[in-house]
Short mmCIF file of C-alpha atoms in Angstrom, two decimals:
data_model
loop_
_atom_site.label_atom_id
_atom_site.label_comp_id
_atom_site.label_asym_id
_atom_site.label_seq_id
_atom_site.Cartn_x
_atom_site.Cartn_y
_atom_site.Cartn_z
CA UNK A 1 159.73 48.03 64.00
CA UNK A 2 162.73 47.37 61.72
CA UNK A 3 166.31 47.65 62.86
CA UNK A 4 169.24 49.13 60.96
CA UNK A 5 173.00 49.46 61.59
CA UNK A 6 174.56 52.70 62.74
CA UNK A 7 177.05 53.99 60.15
CA UNK A 8 180.63 52.74 60.83
CA UNK A 9 179.51 50.14 63.39
CA UNK A 10 177.71 46.85 63.51
CA UNK A 11 175.36 48.07 66.22
CA UNK A 12 171.70 47.86 65.15
CA UNK A 13 169.33 50.61 66.24
CA UNK A 14 165.56 51.11 65.96
CA UNK A 15 164.18 53.20 63.12
CA UNK A 16 162.98 56.59 64.29
CA UNK A 17 159.27 56.63 65.12
CA UNK A 18 156.95 58.05 62.47
CA UNK A 19 156.04 61.67 62.99
CA UNK A 20 152.97 62.22 65.08
CA UNK A 21 150.34 64.00 62.96
CA UNK A 22 149.58 67.46 64.19
CA UNK A 23 145.84 67.84 64.61
CA UNK A 24 144.32 70.52 62.43
CA UNK A 25 142.63 73.00 64.73
CA UNK A 26 138.86 73.21 64.34
CA UNK A 27 137.78 76.47 62.72
CA UNK A 28 136.48 78.93 65.27
CA UNK A 29 133.45 81.00 64.22
CA UNK A 30 133.78 84.74 64.27
CA UNK A 31 131.61 86.23 67.01
CA UNK A 32 128.24 87.70 66.16
CA UNK A 33 128.82 91.33 65.12
CA UNK A 34 127.65 94.10 67.42
CA UNK A 35 125.20 95.63 64.96
CA UNK A 36 124.74 99.39 65.29
CA UNK A 37 121.13 99.65 64.17
CA UNK A 38 122.08 101.65 61.08
CA UNK A 39 121.36 99.71 57.91
CA UNK A 40 124.45 100.39 55.80
CA UNK A 41 127.18 99.60 58.34
CA UNK A 42 125.19 96.59 59.52
CA UNK A 43 124.82 95.37 55.93
CA UNK A 44 128.62 95.54 55.57
CA UNK A 45 129.17 93.78 58.89
CA UNK A 46 126.78 90.98 57.89
CA UNK A 47 128.58 90.51 54.57
CA UNK A 48 132.00 90.41 56.26
CA UNK A 49 130.88 87.88 58.87
CA UNK A 50 129.25 85.69 56.22
CA UNK A 51 132.34 85.78 53.98
CA UNK A 52 134.57 84.69 56.88
CA UNK A 53 132.16 81.87 57.74
CA UNK A 54 132.13 80.64 54.15
CA UNK A 55 135.95 80.77 54.04
CA UNK A 56 136.15 78.52 57.10
CA UNK A 57 133.47 76.17 55.77
CA UNK A 58 135.33 75.85 52.47
CA UNK A 59 138.35 74.51 54.36
CA UNK A 60 136.26 71.57 55.59
CA UNK A 61 135.37 68.53 53.47
CA UNK A 62 131.81 68.18 52.15
CA UNK A 63 129.38 66.90 54.79
CA UNK A 64 129.45 63.20 53.71
CA UNK A 65 133.25 63.16 54.10
CA UNK A 66 133.55 65.03 57.41
CA UNK A 67 134.72 63.38 60.59
CA UNK A 68 132.49 63.86 63.64
CA UNK A 69 134.73 66.68 64.97
CA UNK A 70 134.67 68.35 61.57
CA UNK A 71 130.89 68.10 61.45
CA UNK A 72 130.68 69.60 64.94
CA UNK A 73 132.87 72.47 63.73
CA UNK A 74 130.62 73.00 60.69
CA UNK A 75 127.60 73.00 62.97
CA UNK A 76 129.14 75.73 65.11
CA UNK A 77 129.93 77.81 62.03
CA UNK A 78 126.39 77.52 60.67
CA UNK A 79 124.94 78.14 64.14
CA UNK A 80 126.84 81.39 64.65
CA UNK A 81 126.03 82.55 61.13
CA UNK A 82 122.34 81.96 61.84
CA UNK A 83 122.52 83.89 65.09
CA UNK A 84 124.04 86.74 63.07
CA UNK A 85 121.24 86.68 60.52
CA UNK A 86 118.59 86.68 63.23
CA UNK A 87 120.26 89.59 64.99
CA UNK A 88 120.45 91.57 61.74
CA UNK A 89 116.81 90.86 60.85
CA UNK A 90 115.63 91.77 64.34
CA UNK A 91 116.80 95.29 63.55
CA UNK A 92 116.21 95.64 59.83
CA UNK A 93 113.47 93.35 58.46
CA UNK A 94 111.15 96.14 57.31
CA UNK A 95 114.00 98.18 55.84
CA UNK A 96 115.32 95.14 53.97
CA UNK A 97 111.89 94.31 52.63
CA UNK A 98 111.23 97.89 51.56
CA UNK A 99 114.49 97.96 49.61
CA UNK A 100 113.78 94.64 47.91
CA UNK A 101 110.26 95.69 46.90
CA UNK A 102 110.89 99.40 46.22
CA UNK A 103 108.87 100.36 49.30
CA UNK A 104 106.25 97.71 48.58
CA UNK A 105 105.44 99.00 45.10
CA UNK A 106 106.68 95.73 43.56
CA UNK A 107 105.24 92.29 44.28
CA UNK A 108 108.02 89.73 43.85
CA UNK A 109 107.12 86.11 44.46
CA UNK A 110 108.91 84.21 47.18
CA UNK A 111 111.71 82.79 45.04
CA UNK A 112 112.38 86.16 43.38
CA UNK A 113 112.38 87.89 46.77
CA UNK A 114 114.98 85.48 48.17
CA UNK A 115 117.14 85.81 45.07
CA UNK A 116 117.07 89.60 45.45
CA UNK A 117 117.93 89.33 49.14
CA UNK A 118 121.04 87.30 48.27
CA UNK A 119 122.13 89.97 45.79
CA UNK A 120 121.43 93.12 47.82
CA UNK A 121 122.28 91.81 51.30
CA UNK A 122 125.22 89.39 50.93
CA UNK A 123 125.16 86.73 53.62
CA UNK A 124 121.50 87.18 54.52
CA UNK A 125 120.36 84.12 52.56
CA UNK A 126 122.24 81.51 50.51
CA UNK A 127 123.25 82.46 46.99
CA UNK A 128 121.79 80.81 43.91
CA UNK A 129 125.06 78.92 43.40
CA UNK A 130 125.10 77.68 46.98
CA UNK A 131 121.55 76.38 46.66
CA UNK A 132 122.29 74.79 43.29
CA UNK A 133 125.24 72.91 44.80
CA UNK A 134 123.19 71.81 47.81
CA UNK A 135 120.34 70.64 45.60
CA UNK A 136 122.57 68.03 43.95
CA UNK A 137 122.69 66.13 47.27
CA UNK A 138 120.25 63.85 49.03
CA UNK A 139 118.61 65.37 52.11
CA UNK A 140 120.92 63.64 54.62
CA UNK A 141 124.04 64.99 52.90
CA UNK A 142 122.96 68.64 52.80
CA UNK A 143 124.10 71.32 55.21
CA UNK A 144 120.55 72.61 55.46
CA UNK A 145 120.99 75.97 53.80
CA UNK A 146 117.21 76.09 53.43
CA UNK A 147 117.19 76.80 57.17
CA UNK A 148 118.74 80.16 56.31
CA UNK A 149 115.99 80.83 53.79
CA UNK A 150 113.43 80.00 56.47
CA UNK A 151 115.00 82.43 58.94
CA UNK A 152 114.53 85.24 56.40
CA UNK A 153 110.98 84.23 55.44
CA UNK A 154 109.92 83.92 59.07
CA UNK A 155 111.24 87.40 59.86
CA UNK A 156 109.33 88.86 56.91
CA UNK A 157 106.11 87.09 57.92
CA UNK A 158 106.41 88.24 61.54
CA UNK A 159 106.28 91.84 60.35
CA UNK A 160 102.68 92.98 59.95
CA UNK A 161 103.73 95.32 57.13
CA UNK A 162 106.16 93.14 55.19
CA UNK A 163 104.32 89.91 55.95
CA UNK A 164 101.00 91.12 54.62
CA UNK A 165 102.68 92.43 51.49
CA UNK A 166 104.41 89.08 50.87
CA UNK A 167 101.11 87.25 51.30
CA UNK A 168 99.53 89.57 48.73
CA UNK A 169 102.46 89.07 46.35
CA UNK A 170 101.94 85.31 46.51
CA UNK A 171 98.21 85.73 45.86
CA UNK A 172 98.81 87.31 42.46
CA UNK A 173 98.44 85.24 39.27
CA UNK A 174 101.54 83.38 38.13
CA UNK A 175 103.13 84.38 34.80
CA UNK A 176 102.48 80.90 33.43
CA UNK A 177 98.77 81.11 34.19
CA UNK A 178 98.50 84.51 32.50
CA UNK A 179 100.23 83.08 29.44
CA UNK A 180 97.84 80.11 29.27
CA UNK A 181 94.67 82.05 30.11
CA UNK A 182 93.64 83.15 26.58
CA UNK A 183 93.85 79.56 25.34
CA UNK A 184 91.91 78.27 28.33
CA UNK A 185 89.19 80.85 27.90
CA UNK A 186 88.84 79.86 24.25
CA UNK A 187 89.23 76.07 24.51
CA UNK A 188 88.27 75.28 28.10
CA UNK A 189 91.10 72.77 28.43
CA UNK A 190 94.78 72.86 29.38
CA UNK A 191 96.98 69.81 29.94
CA UNK A 192 99.89 70.38 32.32
CA UNK A 193 102.55 67.82 33.17
CA UNK A 194 100.77 66.54 36.28
CA UNK A 195 97.35 68.22 36.14
CA UNK A 196 94.45 68.31 33.68
CA UNK A 197 92.38 71.50 33.72
CA UNK A 198 89.04 71.45 31.89
CA UNK A 199 85.83 73.45 32.01
CA UNK A 200 82.58 71.50 32.19
CA UNK A 201 79.53 73.69 32.31
CA UNK A 202 80.07 76.29 35.02
CA UNK A 203 82.88 74.41 36.76
CA UNK A 204 86.60 74.09 36.15
CA UNK A 205 87.68 70.55 37.00
CA UNK A 206 91.27 70.16 38.19
CA UNK A 207 92.41 66.54 38.03
CA UNK A 208 95.67 65.39 39.65
CA UNK A 209 97.65 63.11 37.33
CA UNK A 210 100.73 62.10 39.31
CA UNK A 211 99.76 58.51 38.61
CA UNK A 212 103.15 56.95 39.33
CA UNK A 213 103.07 57.94 43.02
CA UNK A 214 99.39 57.77 44.03
CA UNK A 215 98.98 61.47 43.19
CA UNK A 216 101.52 62.39 45.88
CA UNK A 217 102.69 66.00 45.98
CA UNK A 218 106.04 67.02 44.55
CA UNK A 219 107.53 70.28 43.31
CA UNK A 220 106.06 69.81 39.84
CA UNK A 221 102.54 69.05 41.06
CA UNK A 222 102.59 72.06 43.39
CA UNK A 223 103.55 74.35 40.48
CA UNK A 224 100.93 72.82 38.19
CA UNK A 225 98.19 73.09 40.81
CA UNK A 226 98.90 76.78 41.32
CA UNK A 227 98.62 77.36 37.56
CA UNK A 228 95.36 75.39 37.49
CA UNK A 229 93.86 77.31 40.42
CA UNK A 230 94.82 80.61 38.77
CA UNK A 231 93.12 79.57 35.54
CA UNK A 232 89.93 78.59 37.35
CA UNK A 233 89.81 81.86 39.27
CA UNK A 234 90.60 84.03 36.23
CA UNK A 235 88.21 82.29 33.85
CA UNK A 236 85.02 84.34 33.58
CA UNK A 237 82.96 81.32 32.54
CA UNK A 238 83.90 79.39 35.71
CA UNK A 239 81.78 79.77 38.84
CA UNK A 240 83.09 76.80 40.87
CA UNK A 241 86.35 74.85 41.06
CA UNK A 242 86.46 71.06 41.48
CA UNK A 243 89.47 69.03 42.68
CA UNK A 244 89.73 65.29 42.08
CA UNK A 245 92.47 62.72 41.79
CA UNK A 246 92.91 60.78 38.57
CA UNK A 247 93.56 57.08 38.04
CA UNK A 248 96.87 55.74 39.36
CA UNK A 249 99.38 53.04 38.43
CA UNK A 250 99.96 51.44 41.83
CA UNK A 251 99.21 47.68 41.69
CA UNK A 252 96.90 47.85 44.70
CA UNK A 253 94.84 50.68 43.15
CA UNK A 254 95.38 49.94 39.48
CA UNK A 255 92.79 51.74 37.37
CA UNK A 256 91.21 53.43 40.39
CA UNK A 257 91.09 57.09 41.26
CA UNK A 258 93.02 58.28 44.30
CA UNK A 259 92.70 61.79 45.73
CA UNK A 260 96.18 62.24 47.20
CA UNK A 261 98.89 60.33 49.06
CA UNK A 262 100.36 63.54 50.50
CA UNK A 263 104.03 64.49 50.31
CA UNK A 264 106.25 62.31 48.14
CA UNK A 265 108.59 60.88 50.80
CA UNK A 266 110.95 59.49 48.17
CA UNK A 267 111.48 63.04 46.92
CA UNK A 268 112.03 64.22 50.48
CA UNK A 269 114.72 61.58 50.98
CA UNK A 270 116.37 62.51 47.69
CA UNK A 271 116.46 66.20 48.59
CA UNK A 272 113.91 67.15 45.95
CA UNK A 273 111.29 68.77 48.21
CA UNK A 274 111.98 72.50 48.05
CA UNK A 275 111.37 74.76 51.04
CA UNK A 276 110.63 77.76 48.81
CA UNK A 277 108.52 76.07 46.15
CA UNK A 278 106.92 73.33 48.24
CA UNK A 279 107.02 73.52 52.03
CA UNK A 280 106.25 77.24 52.24
CA UNK A 281 105.30 77.99 48.64
CA UNK A 282 102.25 75.70 48.58
CA UNK A 283 100.82 77.34 51.72
CA UNK A 284 101.35 80.87 50.40
CA UNK A 285 100.41 79.85 46.87
CA UNK A 286 97.58 77.75 45.51
CA UNK A 287 96.05 76.68 48.83
CA UNK A 288 95.82 80.26 50.06
CA UNK A 289 94.44 81.35 46.69
CA UNK A 290 91.60 78.85 47.02
CA UNK A 291 90.89 80.07 50.54
CA UNK A 292 91.33 83.85 50.16
CA UNK A 293 91.03 84.44 46.44
CA UNK A 294 93.31 85.63 43.68
CA UNK A 295 94.65 89.17 44.08
CA UNK A 296 93.85 91.08 40.90
CA UNK A 297 93.39 94.71 42.06
CA UNK A 298 96.06 95.53 44.70
CA UNK A 299 94.97 99.16 44.93
CA UNK A 300 91.30 98.57 45.76
CA UNK A 301 90.04 99.46 49.23
CA UNK A 302 88.30 96.28 50.41
CA UNK A 303 89.61 92.73 50.19
CA UNK A 304 86.50 91.63 48.30
CA UNK A 305 87.19 94.26 45.62
CA UNK A 306 90.86 93.33 45.42
CA UNK A 307 90.39 89.61 44.87
CA UNK A 308 88.53 87.09 42.72
CA UNK A 309 87.04 84.36 44.91
CA UNK A 310 85.14 81.21 43.98
CA UNK A 311 83.89 78.19 45.92
CA UNK A 312 85.70 74.85 45.67
CA UNK A 313 84.52 71.23 45.74
CA UNK A 314 86.71 68.25 46.63
CA UNK A 315 85.84 64.78 45.29
CA UNK A 316 87.72 62.20 47.39
CA UNK A 317 88.22 58.77 45.89
CA UNK A 318 90.03 56.09 47.94
CA UNK A 319 91.84 58.34 50.42
CA UNK A 320 93.25 61.75 51.23
CA UNK A 321 96.50 61.37 53.16
CA UNK A 322 98.66 64.15 54.60
CA UNK A 323 98.65 67.07 52.21
CA UNK A 324 95.48 65.70 50.62
CA UNK A 325 93.61 66.09 53.90
CA UNK A 326 95.20 69.51 54.48
CA UNK A 327 93.79 70.61 51.15
CA UNK A 328 90.24 69.58 52.08
CA UNK A 329 90.28 71.93 55.07
CA UNK A 330 89.96 75.00 52.81
CA UNK A 331 87.26 73.62 50.50
CA UNK A 332 83.57 74.54 50.62
CA UNK A 333 82.14 71.12 49.85
CA UNK A 334 83.80 67.71 50.32
CA UNK A 335 82.29 64.57 48.81
CA UNK A 336 83.84 61.17 49.48
CA UNK A 337 83.22 57.73 48.09
CA UNK A 338 82.10 54.96 50.43
CA UNK A 339 85.14 53.39 52.12
CA UNK A 340 87.43 56.41 51.71
CA UNK A 341 89.48 57.70 54.61
CA UNK A 342 91.37 60.79 55.74
CA UNK A 343 94.65 60.86 57.68
CA UNK A 344 97.46 63.18 58.71
CA UNK A 345 100.41 60.87 59.51
CA UNK A 346 102.52 63.67 60.96
CA UNK A 347 103.59 61.63 63.98
CA UNK A 348 104.83 58.85 61.71
CA UNK A 349 106.52 61.09 59.13
CA UNK A 350 107.99 63.45 61.71
CA UNK A 351 107.05 66.69 59.94
CA UNK A 352 104.34 69.31 60.51
CA UNK A 353 101.13 68.71 58.50
CA UNK A 354 101.01 72.11 56.85
CA UNK A 355 98.27 74.31 58.25
CA UNK A 356 96.22 71.41 59.61
CA UNK A 357 97.32 72.37 63.14
CA UNK A 358 95.63 75.73 62.55
CA UNK A 359 92.54 74.52 60.72
CA UNK A 360 91.57 70.98 61.71
CA UNK A 361 90.25 71.71 65.20
CA UNK A 362 87.75 74.21 63.73
CA UNK A 363 86.04 71.24 62.08
CA UNK A 364 86.62 68.33 64.44
CA UNK A 365 87.22 69.93 67.83
CA UNK A 366 90.48 69.91 69.77
CA UNK A 367 90.36 66.31 71.06
CA UNK A 368 89.85 64.68 67.67
CA UNK A 369 92.41 67.00 66.07
CA UNK A 370 95.03 65.87 68.57
CA UNK A 371 94.19 62.23 67.96
CA UNK A 372 94.66 62.72 64.23
CA UNK A 373 97.79 64.92 64.30
CA UNK A 374 99.62 63.64 67.38
CA UNK A 375 98.44 60.03 67.34
CA UNK A 376 98.04 59.37 63.63
CA UNK A 377 94.38 58.40 63.88
CA UNK A 378 92.77 57.56 60.55
CA UNK A 379 89.16 58.65 60.06
CA UNK A 380 87.05 56.54 57.68
CA UNK A 381 83.54 56.87 56.32
CA UNK A 382 82.17 54.69 59.14
CA UNK A 383 83.54 56.95 61.88
CA UNK A 384 81.20 59.56 63.38
CA UNK A 385 83.85 62.27 62.97
CA UNK A 386 83.98 61.69 59.22
CA UNK A 387 80.91 63.89 58.80
CA UNK A 388 82.82 66.75 60.39
CA UNK A 389 85.32 66.62 57.53
CA UNK A 390 83.00 65.61 54.71
CA UNK A 391 79.60 66.84 53.53
CA UNK A 392 78.42 63.77 51.66
CA UNK A 393 79.37 60.10 51.25
CA UNK A 394 78.37 58.41 48.00
CA UNK A 395 78.98 55.16 46.20
CA UNK A 396 81.82 55.36 43.69
CA UNK A 397 79.49 55.37 40.67
CA UNK A 398 77.54 58.29 42.16
CA UNK A 399 80.48 60.66 42.53
CA UNK A 400 80.06 62.54 39.26
CA UNK A 401 76.37 63.20 39.92
CA UNK A 402 77.09 64.37 43.48
CA UNK A 403 79.76 66.76 42.22
CA UNK A 404 77.36 68.26 39.69
CA UNK A 405 74.77 68.83 42.42
CA UNK A 406 77.37 70.60 44.52
CA UNK A 407 78.44 72.77 41.59
CA UNK A 408 74.85 73.82 40.95
CA UNK A 409 74.33 74.80 44.59
CA UNK A 410 77.63 76.63 45.01
CA UNK A 411 77.30 78.57 41.74
CA UNK A 412 74.67 80.79 43.36
CA UNK A 413 75.72 84.48 43.16
CA UNK A 414 75.99 85.13 46.91
CA UNK A 415 78.16 82.09 47.72
CA UNK A 416 81.53 83.71 46.98
CA UNK A 417 80.71 86.75 49.11
CA UNK A 418 79.55 84.67 52.06
CA UNK A 419 82.53 82.31 51.99
CA UNK A 420 84.74 85.41 52.12
CA UNK A 421 82.95 86.66 55.23
CA UNK A 422 83.18 83.22 56.85
CA UNK A 423 86.91 83.23 56.22
CA UNK A 424 87.32 86.59 57.98
CA UNK A 425 85.88 85.05 61.15
CA UNK A 426 87.46 81.61 60.91
CA UNK A 427 91.01 82.58 59.98
CA UNK A 428 91.93 86.28 60.17
CA UNK A 429 94.85 87.21 57.95
CA UNK A 430 97.16 88.07 60.84
CA UNK A 431 96.48 84.72 62.53
CA UNK A 432 97.44 82.99 59.29
CA UNK A 433 100.52 85.19 58.93
CA UNK A 434 101.87 84.56 62.42
CA UNK A 435 101.25 80.82 62.13
CA UNK A 436 103.19 80.73 58.85
CA UNK A 437 106.12 82.61 60.40
CA UNK A 438 106.53 79.90 63.02
CA UNK A 439 105.72 77.11 60.56
CA UNK A 440 108.52 78.21 58.21
CA UNK A 441 111.18 77.65 60.87
CA UNK A 442 109.70 74.54 62.47
CA UNK A 443 108.95 72.71 59.23
CA UNK A 444 112.37 73.18 57.66
CA UNK A 445 114.04 72.12 60.92
CA UNK A 446 111.93 68.94 61.00
CA UNK A 447 112.80 68.14 57.38
CA UNK A 448 116.50 68.02 58.37
CA UNK A 449 116.08 66.29 61.73
CA UNK A 450 117.81 62.96 62.33
CA UNK A 451 114.59 61.02 63.01
CA UNK A 452 112.96 62.18 59.78
CA UNK A 453 116.09 61.44 57.75
CA UNK A 454 116.26 57.95 59.25
CA UNK A 455 112.59 57.26 58.54
CA UNK A 456 112.65 58.34 54.91
CA UNK A 457 115.87 56.40 54.37
CA UNK A 458 114.30 53.21 55.75
CA UNK A 459 111.24 53.68 53.55
CA UNK A 460 113.43 54.28 50.53
CA UNK A 461 115.46 51.15 51.23
CA UNK A 462 112.29 49.08 51.61
CA UNK A 463 110.94 50.37 48.31
CA UNK A 464 114.24 49.46 46.61
CA UNK A 465 114.14 45.97 48.11
CA UNK A 466 110.60 45.42 46.81
CA UNK A 467 111.57 46.56 43.31
#
């Protein structure tokens, strides 16, 4: 500390101590409103509570710059806001959904539904601008606003009325497929960014072409696959759909076909795996369309009259990991090359393997399903259980011939009707709906959990070091 002289004397004195900073009080969340049960006043109360929460959040730095106490404060704000949304939806889910769909006369897709919810019920879900800002960040730096989207989606799916209607909305053809359909019917070929769709005889062959990442799933591939599935189901000349991975660029598999490496973990780390378009959208979209059919006549009485359904064949080269294996669980015939393997590395990745928890035990039994999902067991062509997941194992050069045999058998007229009836027994619609409601919340929570963020960061760092 420096010393100075007192004016008019030679007596030195200490400088005054620096001012002690006054701690900024942590923002205190507004309490959860006491909702009345009437929609309009509760809508206003939700909007007011949300606006106050956002005002307090705006006073804090962005997540990467927050101190631990500031991050704790942000966590309390988000937590109370989420309690408020849950309380509101517990009273008004069906009324909200009816307003957004004009009493279920409209069939908005998931993204459109959420966008409408943000506009008509302020504070219920994040706005488009809030999501756009969050999507510029890597996963670890986000506040997890997708959790709020999941709360809304789960509430809708829990409702037998709204949930069934949303499922039907997501089973309708996409606008892009309808635009491409005339050309596909005429030419029998459409090239999408990550998928090739081509008709050969009575089959539409859908080939994954995400070559740079071992045909791993990302937002683009999910969108392209839904378009491809729509085209196959809408094309009158197609009786059977075939899924196969194309050749990849990876040095270890250079020039070889690979079925699928599952979710692109690099994209997950970078914050590029969307809850709406990927985590929930793929389950409600193209995978469910393959299993339950494409909804083309919403007003018809029976499900069989309302949908177009066709059998599907999977041709597995090299391996089917994660989402690749999940996909095989809804197919009618699976053919694998000698030496291929299936795995669901959920325990390692830290996330839920889609609907495998619902579907795998039907094929393998409960013990094997737990070994695969909880313990990360890999099942190869030499394992006895492989035949529970696969109908035929062939040498690599015999794959094309085996696929053609399967197409011929499955093109029989009664196959589509019987697969529909099997599906009614194996996975009733309400079982699927209630599973998805829980899955929506659990999966998005896992994608923001500390252990998952640490794992994907380590993998990303290792990949950078190798390059």
